[in-house]
Short mmCIF file of C-alpha atoms and ligand atoms in Angstrom, two decimals:
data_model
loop_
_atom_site.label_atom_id
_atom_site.label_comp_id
_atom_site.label_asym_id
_atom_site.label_seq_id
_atom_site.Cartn_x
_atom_site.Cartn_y
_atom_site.Cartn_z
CA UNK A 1 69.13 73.56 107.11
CA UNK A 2 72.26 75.04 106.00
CA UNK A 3 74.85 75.22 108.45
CA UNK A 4 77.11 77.79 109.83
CA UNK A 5 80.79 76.98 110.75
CA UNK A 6 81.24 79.00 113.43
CA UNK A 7 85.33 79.53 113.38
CA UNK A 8 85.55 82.08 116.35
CA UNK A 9 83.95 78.75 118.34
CA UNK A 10 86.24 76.16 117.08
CA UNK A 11 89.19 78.69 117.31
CA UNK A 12 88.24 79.56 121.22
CA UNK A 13 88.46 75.32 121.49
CA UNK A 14 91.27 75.06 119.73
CA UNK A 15 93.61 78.05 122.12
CA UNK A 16 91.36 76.26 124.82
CA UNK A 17 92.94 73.27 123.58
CA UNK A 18 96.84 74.62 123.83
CA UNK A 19 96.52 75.56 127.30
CA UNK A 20 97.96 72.40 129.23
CA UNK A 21 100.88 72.17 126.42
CA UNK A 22 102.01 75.86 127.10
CA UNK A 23 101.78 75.07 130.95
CA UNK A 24 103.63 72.03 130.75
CA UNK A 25 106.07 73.30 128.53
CA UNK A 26 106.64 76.53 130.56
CA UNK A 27 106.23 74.27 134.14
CA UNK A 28 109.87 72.55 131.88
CA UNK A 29 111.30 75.56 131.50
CA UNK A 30 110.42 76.61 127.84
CA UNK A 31 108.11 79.02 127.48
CA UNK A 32 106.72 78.89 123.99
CA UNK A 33 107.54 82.55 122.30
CA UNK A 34 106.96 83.80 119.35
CA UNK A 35 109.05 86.55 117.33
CA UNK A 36 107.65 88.98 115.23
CA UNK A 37 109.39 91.34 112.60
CA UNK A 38 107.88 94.18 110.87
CA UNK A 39 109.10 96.13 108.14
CA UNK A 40 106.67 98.23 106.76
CA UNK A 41 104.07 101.15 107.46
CA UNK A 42 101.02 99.22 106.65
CA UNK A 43 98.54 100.42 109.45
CA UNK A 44 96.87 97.15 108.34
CA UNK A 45 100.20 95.23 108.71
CA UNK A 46 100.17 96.51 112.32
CA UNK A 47 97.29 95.69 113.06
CA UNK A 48 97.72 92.00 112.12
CA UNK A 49 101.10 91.97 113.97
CA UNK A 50 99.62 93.19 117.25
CA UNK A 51 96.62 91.26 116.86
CA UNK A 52 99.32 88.12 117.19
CA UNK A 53 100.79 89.63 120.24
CA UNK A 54 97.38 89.59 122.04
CA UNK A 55 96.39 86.37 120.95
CA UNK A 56 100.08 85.25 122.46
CA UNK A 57 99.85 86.83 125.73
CA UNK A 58 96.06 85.51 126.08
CA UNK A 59 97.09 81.91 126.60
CA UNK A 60 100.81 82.47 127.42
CA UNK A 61 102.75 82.39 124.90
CA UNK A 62 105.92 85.10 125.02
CA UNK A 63 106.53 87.28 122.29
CA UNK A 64 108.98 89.47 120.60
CA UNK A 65 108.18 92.87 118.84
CA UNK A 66 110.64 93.64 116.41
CA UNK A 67 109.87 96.86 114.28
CA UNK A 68 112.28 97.92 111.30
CA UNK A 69 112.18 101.00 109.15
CA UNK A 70 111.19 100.68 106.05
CA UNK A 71 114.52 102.16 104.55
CA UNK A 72 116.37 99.59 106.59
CA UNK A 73 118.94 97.28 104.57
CA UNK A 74 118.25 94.42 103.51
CA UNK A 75 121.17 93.00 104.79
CA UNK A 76 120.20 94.45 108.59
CA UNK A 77 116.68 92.17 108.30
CA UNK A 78 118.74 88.81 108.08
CA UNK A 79 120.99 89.88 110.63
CA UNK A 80 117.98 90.54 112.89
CA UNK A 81 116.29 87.30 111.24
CA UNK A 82 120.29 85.33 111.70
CA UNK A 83 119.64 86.41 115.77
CA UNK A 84 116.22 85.07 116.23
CA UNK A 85 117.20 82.01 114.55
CA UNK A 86 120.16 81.32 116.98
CA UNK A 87 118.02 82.31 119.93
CA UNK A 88 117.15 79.34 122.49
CA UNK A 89 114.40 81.03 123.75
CA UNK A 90 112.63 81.67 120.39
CA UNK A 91 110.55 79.11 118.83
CA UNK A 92 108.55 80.69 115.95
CA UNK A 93 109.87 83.68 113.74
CA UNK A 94 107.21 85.63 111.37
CA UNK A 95 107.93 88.29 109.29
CA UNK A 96 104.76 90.10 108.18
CA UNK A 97 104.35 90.96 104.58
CA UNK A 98 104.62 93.06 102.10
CA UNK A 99 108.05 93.63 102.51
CA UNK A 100 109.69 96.95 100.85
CA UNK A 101 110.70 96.71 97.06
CA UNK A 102 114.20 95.91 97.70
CA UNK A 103 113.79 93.40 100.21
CA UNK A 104 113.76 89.54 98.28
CA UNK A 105 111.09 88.34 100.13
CA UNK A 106 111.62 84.65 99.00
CA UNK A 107 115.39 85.39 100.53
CA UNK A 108 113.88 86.15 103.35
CA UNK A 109 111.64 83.19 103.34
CA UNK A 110 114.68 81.04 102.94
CA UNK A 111 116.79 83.28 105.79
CA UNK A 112 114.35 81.74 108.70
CA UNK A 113 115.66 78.34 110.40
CA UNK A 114 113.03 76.11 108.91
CA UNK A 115 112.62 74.93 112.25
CA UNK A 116 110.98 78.49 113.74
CA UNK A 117 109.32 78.95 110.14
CA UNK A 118 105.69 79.06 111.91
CA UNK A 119 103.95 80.19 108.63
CA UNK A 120 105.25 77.04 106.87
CA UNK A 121 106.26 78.73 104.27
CA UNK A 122 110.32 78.09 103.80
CA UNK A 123 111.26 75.82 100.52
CA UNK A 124 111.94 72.57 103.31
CA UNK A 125 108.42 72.92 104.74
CA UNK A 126 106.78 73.60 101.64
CA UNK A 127 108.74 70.79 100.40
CA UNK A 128 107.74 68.52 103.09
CA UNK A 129 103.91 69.42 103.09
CA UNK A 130 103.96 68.11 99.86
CA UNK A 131 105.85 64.86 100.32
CA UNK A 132 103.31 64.04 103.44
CA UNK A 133 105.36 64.57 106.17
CA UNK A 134 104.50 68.19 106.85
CA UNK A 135 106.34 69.75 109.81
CA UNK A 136 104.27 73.12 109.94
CA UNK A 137 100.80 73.02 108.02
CA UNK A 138 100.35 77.00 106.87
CA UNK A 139 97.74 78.40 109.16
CA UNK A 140 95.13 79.40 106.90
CA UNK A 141 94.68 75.98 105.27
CA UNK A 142 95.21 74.36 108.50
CA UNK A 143 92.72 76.24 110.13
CA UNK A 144 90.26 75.21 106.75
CA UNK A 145 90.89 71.60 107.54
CA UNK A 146 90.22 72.18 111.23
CA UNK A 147 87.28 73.77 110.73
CA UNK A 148 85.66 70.78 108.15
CA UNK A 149 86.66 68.62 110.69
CA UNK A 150 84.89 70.30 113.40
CA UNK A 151 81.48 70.27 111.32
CA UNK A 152 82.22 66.79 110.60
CA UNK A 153 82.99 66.91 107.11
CA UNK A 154 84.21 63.99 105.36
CA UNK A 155 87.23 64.72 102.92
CA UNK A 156 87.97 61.46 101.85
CA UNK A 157 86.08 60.33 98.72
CA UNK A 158 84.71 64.01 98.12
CA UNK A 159 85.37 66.28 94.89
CA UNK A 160 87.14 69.22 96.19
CA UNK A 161 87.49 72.37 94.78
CA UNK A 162 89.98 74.70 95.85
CA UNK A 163 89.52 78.47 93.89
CA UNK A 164 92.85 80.20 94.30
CA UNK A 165 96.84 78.82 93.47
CA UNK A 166 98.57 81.95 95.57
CA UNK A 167 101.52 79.87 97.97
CA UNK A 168 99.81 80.82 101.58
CA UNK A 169 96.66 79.98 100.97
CA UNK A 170 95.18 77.81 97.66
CA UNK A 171 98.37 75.51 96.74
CA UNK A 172 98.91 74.38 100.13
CA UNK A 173 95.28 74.41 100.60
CA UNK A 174 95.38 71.82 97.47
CA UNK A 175 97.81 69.79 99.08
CA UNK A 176 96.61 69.14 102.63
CA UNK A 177 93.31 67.98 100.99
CA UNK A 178 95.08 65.18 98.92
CA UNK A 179 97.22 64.04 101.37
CA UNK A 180 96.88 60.38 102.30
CA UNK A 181 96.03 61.03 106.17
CA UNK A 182 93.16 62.23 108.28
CA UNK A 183 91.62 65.95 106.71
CA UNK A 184 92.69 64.80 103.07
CA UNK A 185 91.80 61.87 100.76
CA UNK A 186 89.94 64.77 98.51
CA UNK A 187 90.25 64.56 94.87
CA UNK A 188 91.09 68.09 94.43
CA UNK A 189 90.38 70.68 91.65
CA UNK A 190 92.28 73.89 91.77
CA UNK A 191 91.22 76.95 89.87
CA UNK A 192 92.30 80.22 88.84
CA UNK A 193 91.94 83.27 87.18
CA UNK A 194 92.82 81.20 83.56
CA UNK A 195 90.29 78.47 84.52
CA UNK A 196 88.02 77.92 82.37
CA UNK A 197 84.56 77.58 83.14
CA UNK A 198 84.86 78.22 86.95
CA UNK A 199 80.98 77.65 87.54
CA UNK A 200 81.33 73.70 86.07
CA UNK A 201 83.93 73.08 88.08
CA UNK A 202 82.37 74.43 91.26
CA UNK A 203 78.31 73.22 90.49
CA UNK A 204 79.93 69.55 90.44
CA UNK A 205 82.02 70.18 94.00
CA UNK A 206 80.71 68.64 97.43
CA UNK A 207 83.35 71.15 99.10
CA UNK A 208 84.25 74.56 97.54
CA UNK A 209 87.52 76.63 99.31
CA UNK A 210 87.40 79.71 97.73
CA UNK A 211 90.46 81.76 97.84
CA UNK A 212 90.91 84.08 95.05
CA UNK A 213 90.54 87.70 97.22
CA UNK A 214 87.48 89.00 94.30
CA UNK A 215 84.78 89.93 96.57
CA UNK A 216 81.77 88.01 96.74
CA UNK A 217 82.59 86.15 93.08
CA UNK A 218 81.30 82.65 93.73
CA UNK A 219 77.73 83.21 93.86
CA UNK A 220 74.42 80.71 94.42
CA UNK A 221 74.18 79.71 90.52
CA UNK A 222 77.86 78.54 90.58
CA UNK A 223 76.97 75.40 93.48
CA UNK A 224 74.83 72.47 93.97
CA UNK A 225 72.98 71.53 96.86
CA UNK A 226 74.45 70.39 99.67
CA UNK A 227 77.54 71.82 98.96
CA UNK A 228 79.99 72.69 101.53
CA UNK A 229 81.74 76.00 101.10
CA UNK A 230 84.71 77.67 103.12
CA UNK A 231 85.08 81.12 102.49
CA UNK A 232 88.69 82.41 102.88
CA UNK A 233 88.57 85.50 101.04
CA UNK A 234 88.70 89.44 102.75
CA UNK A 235 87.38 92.00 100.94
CA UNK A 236 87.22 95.41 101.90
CA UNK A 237 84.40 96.73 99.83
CA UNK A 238 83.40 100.26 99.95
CA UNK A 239 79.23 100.59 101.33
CA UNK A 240 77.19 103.94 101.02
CA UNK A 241 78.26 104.07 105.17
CA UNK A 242 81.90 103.44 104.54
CA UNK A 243 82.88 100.07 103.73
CA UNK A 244 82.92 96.64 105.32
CA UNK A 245 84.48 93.39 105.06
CA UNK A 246 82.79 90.83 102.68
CA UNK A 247 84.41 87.48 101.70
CA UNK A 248 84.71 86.07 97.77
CA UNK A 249 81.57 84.18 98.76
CA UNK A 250 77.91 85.91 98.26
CA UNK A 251 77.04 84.36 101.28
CA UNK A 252 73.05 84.87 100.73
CA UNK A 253 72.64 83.12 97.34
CA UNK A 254 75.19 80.69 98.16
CA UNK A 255 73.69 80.13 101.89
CA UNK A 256 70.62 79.00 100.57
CA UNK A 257 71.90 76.18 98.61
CA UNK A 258 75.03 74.64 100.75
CA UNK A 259 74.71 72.41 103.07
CA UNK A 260 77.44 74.27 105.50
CA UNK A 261 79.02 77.84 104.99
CA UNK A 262 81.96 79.95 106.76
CA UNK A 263 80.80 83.33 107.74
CA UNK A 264 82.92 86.36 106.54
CA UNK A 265 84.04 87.71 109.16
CA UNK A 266 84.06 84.87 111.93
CA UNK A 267 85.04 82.13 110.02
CA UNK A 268 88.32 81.25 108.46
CA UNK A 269 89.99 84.20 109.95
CA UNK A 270 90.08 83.58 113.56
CA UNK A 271 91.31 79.82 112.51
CA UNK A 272 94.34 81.64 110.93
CA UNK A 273 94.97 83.43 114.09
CA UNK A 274 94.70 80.66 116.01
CA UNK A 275 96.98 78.32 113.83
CA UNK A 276 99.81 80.62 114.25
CA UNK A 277 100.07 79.95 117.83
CA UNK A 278 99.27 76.07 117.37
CA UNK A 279 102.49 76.06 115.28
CA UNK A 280 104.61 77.90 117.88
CA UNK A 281 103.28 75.81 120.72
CA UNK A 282 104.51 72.60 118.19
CA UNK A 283 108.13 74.07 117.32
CA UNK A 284 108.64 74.82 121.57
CA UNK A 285 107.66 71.02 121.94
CA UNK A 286 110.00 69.53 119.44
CA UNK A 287 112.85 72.03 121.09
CA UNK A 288 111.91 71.15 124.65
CA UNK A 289 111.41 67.34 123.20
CA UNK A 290 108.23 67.13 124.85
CA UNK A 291 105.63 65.36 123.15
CA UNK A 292 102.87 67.88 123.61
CA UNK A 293 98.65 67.15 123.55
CA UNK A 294 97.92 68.91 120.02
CA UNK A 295 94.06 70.06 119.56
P1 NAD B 301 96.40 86.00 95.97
O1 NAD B 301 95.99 87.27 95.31
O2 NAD B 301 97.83 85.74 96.25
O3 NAD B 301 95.86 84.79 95.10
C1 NAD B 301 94.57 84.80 94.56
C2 NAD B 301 94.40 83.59 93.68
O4 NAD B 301 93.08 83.60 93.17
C3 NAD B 301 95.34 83.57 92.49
O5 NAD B 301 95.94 82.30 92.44
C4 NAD B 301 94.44 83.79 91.27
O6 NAD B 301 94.82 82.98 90.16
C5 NAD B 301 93.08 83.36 91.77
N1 NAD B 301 92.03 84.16 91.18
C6 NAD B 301 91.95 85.52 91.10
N2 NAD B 301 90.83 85.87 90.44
C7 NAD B 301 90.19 84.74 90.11
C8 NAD B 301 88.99 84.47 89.42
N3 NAD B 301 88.21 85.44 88.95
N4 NAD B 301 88.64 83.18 89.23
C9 NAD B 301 89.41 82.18 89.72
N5 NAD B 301 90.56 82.38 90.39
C10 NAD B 301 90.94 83.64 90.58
O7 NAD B 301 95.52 85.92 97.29
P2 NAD B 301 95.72 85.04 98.62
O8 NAD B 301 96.81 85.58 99.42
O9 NAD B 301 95.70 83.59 98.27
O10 NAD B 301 94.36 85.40 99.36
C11 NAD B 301 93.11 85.12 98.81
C12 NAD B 301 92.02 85.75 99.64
O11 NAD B 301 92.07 85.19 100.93
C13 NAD B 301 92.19 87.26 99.85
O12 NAD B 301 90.90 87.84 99.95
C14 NAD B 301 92.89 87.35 101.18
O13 NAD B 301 92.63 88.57 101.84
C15 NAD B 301 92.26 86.21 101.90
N6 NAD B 301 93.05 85.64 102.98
C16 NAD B 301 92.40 85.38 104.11
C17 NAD B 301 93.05 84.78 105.17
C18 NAD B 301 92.28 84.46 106.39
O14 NAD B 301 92.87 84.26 107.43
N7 NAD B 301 90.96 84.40 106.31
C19 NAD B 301 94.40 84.46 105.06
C20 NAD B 301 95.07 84.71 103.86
C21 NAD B 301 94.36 85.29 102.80
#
């Protein structure tokens, strides 16, 4: 029987999970808040951002709702980024991407107090993921490791491959499964669009993450039995009705052979979402130096 990781489940258990920390933390005066900053006219980008908001405000969290034009300066984002960081009352600071053309968005990454960096991504945090002592895990490969630990999936000792190097999602995907500590102890493969011979690499896996954003491209043929497989990939695929969302997984093929699959949508995603506000619940603990109940 193959299972199905249900990540809307484990997400509901893990906000579940936050609510005494953002009581107790707000009962001390700090009210965990999170800032966001958007800069472009994405509709999709919008929706993501206000997505966050409601997730917030569902288990307390405050937020901030900061919207640029996209002809703004450069310079006028780090100012608005240089007030966030030096407010008390804000603990996480994301800045949804893309950015415009002549924004540096690695500048930017660098511009947010590594402290408030929620999305993990600043050079320190990066930087510390990798030397072990991680201070925010990125919340898409956190929420991958959450959800093999909720289906009870042993890491340590297995072959994992990870399909995808991009810096949100595969490398630090890579790097949380070969850490020496609880959720890691893999012996990781990571692939890419140069790999050669993808299919070897994944038929002789006993956990496949793929993240490489090619719709439905690791199929039944390409994995053994008993396999587990996350699937982290959106797709937006266009259907004779309109389109819908598909993942990089075939889910049929591959369902029939793995011994546990993520569902696309309902699986990885919602762990993402939830992640986010995991992080910003951690960064108003260390402020308020209350040692908080993580889920
Ligand atoms: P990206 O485009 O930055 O990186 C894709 C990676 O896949 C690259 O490293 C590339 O080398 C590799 N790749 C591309 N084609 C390949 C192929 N044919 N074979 C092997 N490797 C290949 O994408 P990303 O930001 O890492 O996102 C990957 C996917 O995950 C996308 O579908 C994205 O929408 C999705 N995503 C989902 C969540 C979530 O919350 N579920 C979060 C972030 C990204």
């Amino acid at each position: 029987m193959t299972e199905i990781i249900d990540g809307k489940a484990v997400a509901s258990d893990i906000r579940t999970g936050l609510l005494d920390s953002i009581q107790t933390l707000t009962d001390a005066g700090t009210t965990p808040c999170l800032a966001t900053v958007l800069m472009n006219d994405d509709p999709a980008s919008a929706t993501y951002v206000s997505m966050k908001h409601k997730d917030c405000k569902e288990v307390g969290i405050a937020t901030r709702d900061i919207e640029l034009d996209p002809e703004t300066p450069a310079e006028e984002l780090f100012d608005t980024i240089d007030d966030l960081n030096a407010d008390p009352d804000v603990h996480g600071i994301l800045v949804q991407m893309p950015l415009p053309d002549h924004v540096d968005e690695r500048e930017v990454l660098r511009r947010i107090d590594p402290a408030k960096d929620v999305d993990g991504f600043h050079p320190e945090n990066v930087g510390r993921l990798v030397a072990g002592n991680a201070r925010y895990k990125p919340c898409t490969p956190h929420g991958v490791q959450k959800l093999l630990a909720a289906a009870d999936v042993e890491t340590e000792g297995a072959d994992a491959v990870v399909v995808g190097r991009s810096n949100i999602v595969g490398k630090p995907m890579a790097n949380l499964l070969i850490q020496k500590a609880e959720g890691g102890n893999a012996t990781v493969t990571v692939c890419h669009s140069r790999t050669d011979d993808l299919a070897e690499k994944t038929r002789n896996a006993d956990i496949v993450v793929a993240a490489a954003g090619v719709p439905e491209m690791v199929t039944g043929e390409m994995i053994s039995e008993g396999t587990v497989v996350i699937d982290v990939g959106i797709n937006r695929v266009e259907t004779e009705d309109g389109s819908e969302l598909v993942g990089d997984v075939d889910y049929d093929s591959v369902a029939e052979k793995a011994s546990a699959i993520t569902p696309v949508p309902g699986g990885v995603g919602p762990m993402t979402r939830a992640m986010l506000l995991w992080n910003t619940v951690k960064s108003a603990g260390d402020v308020a130096d209350i040692d908080v109940d993580l889920p």
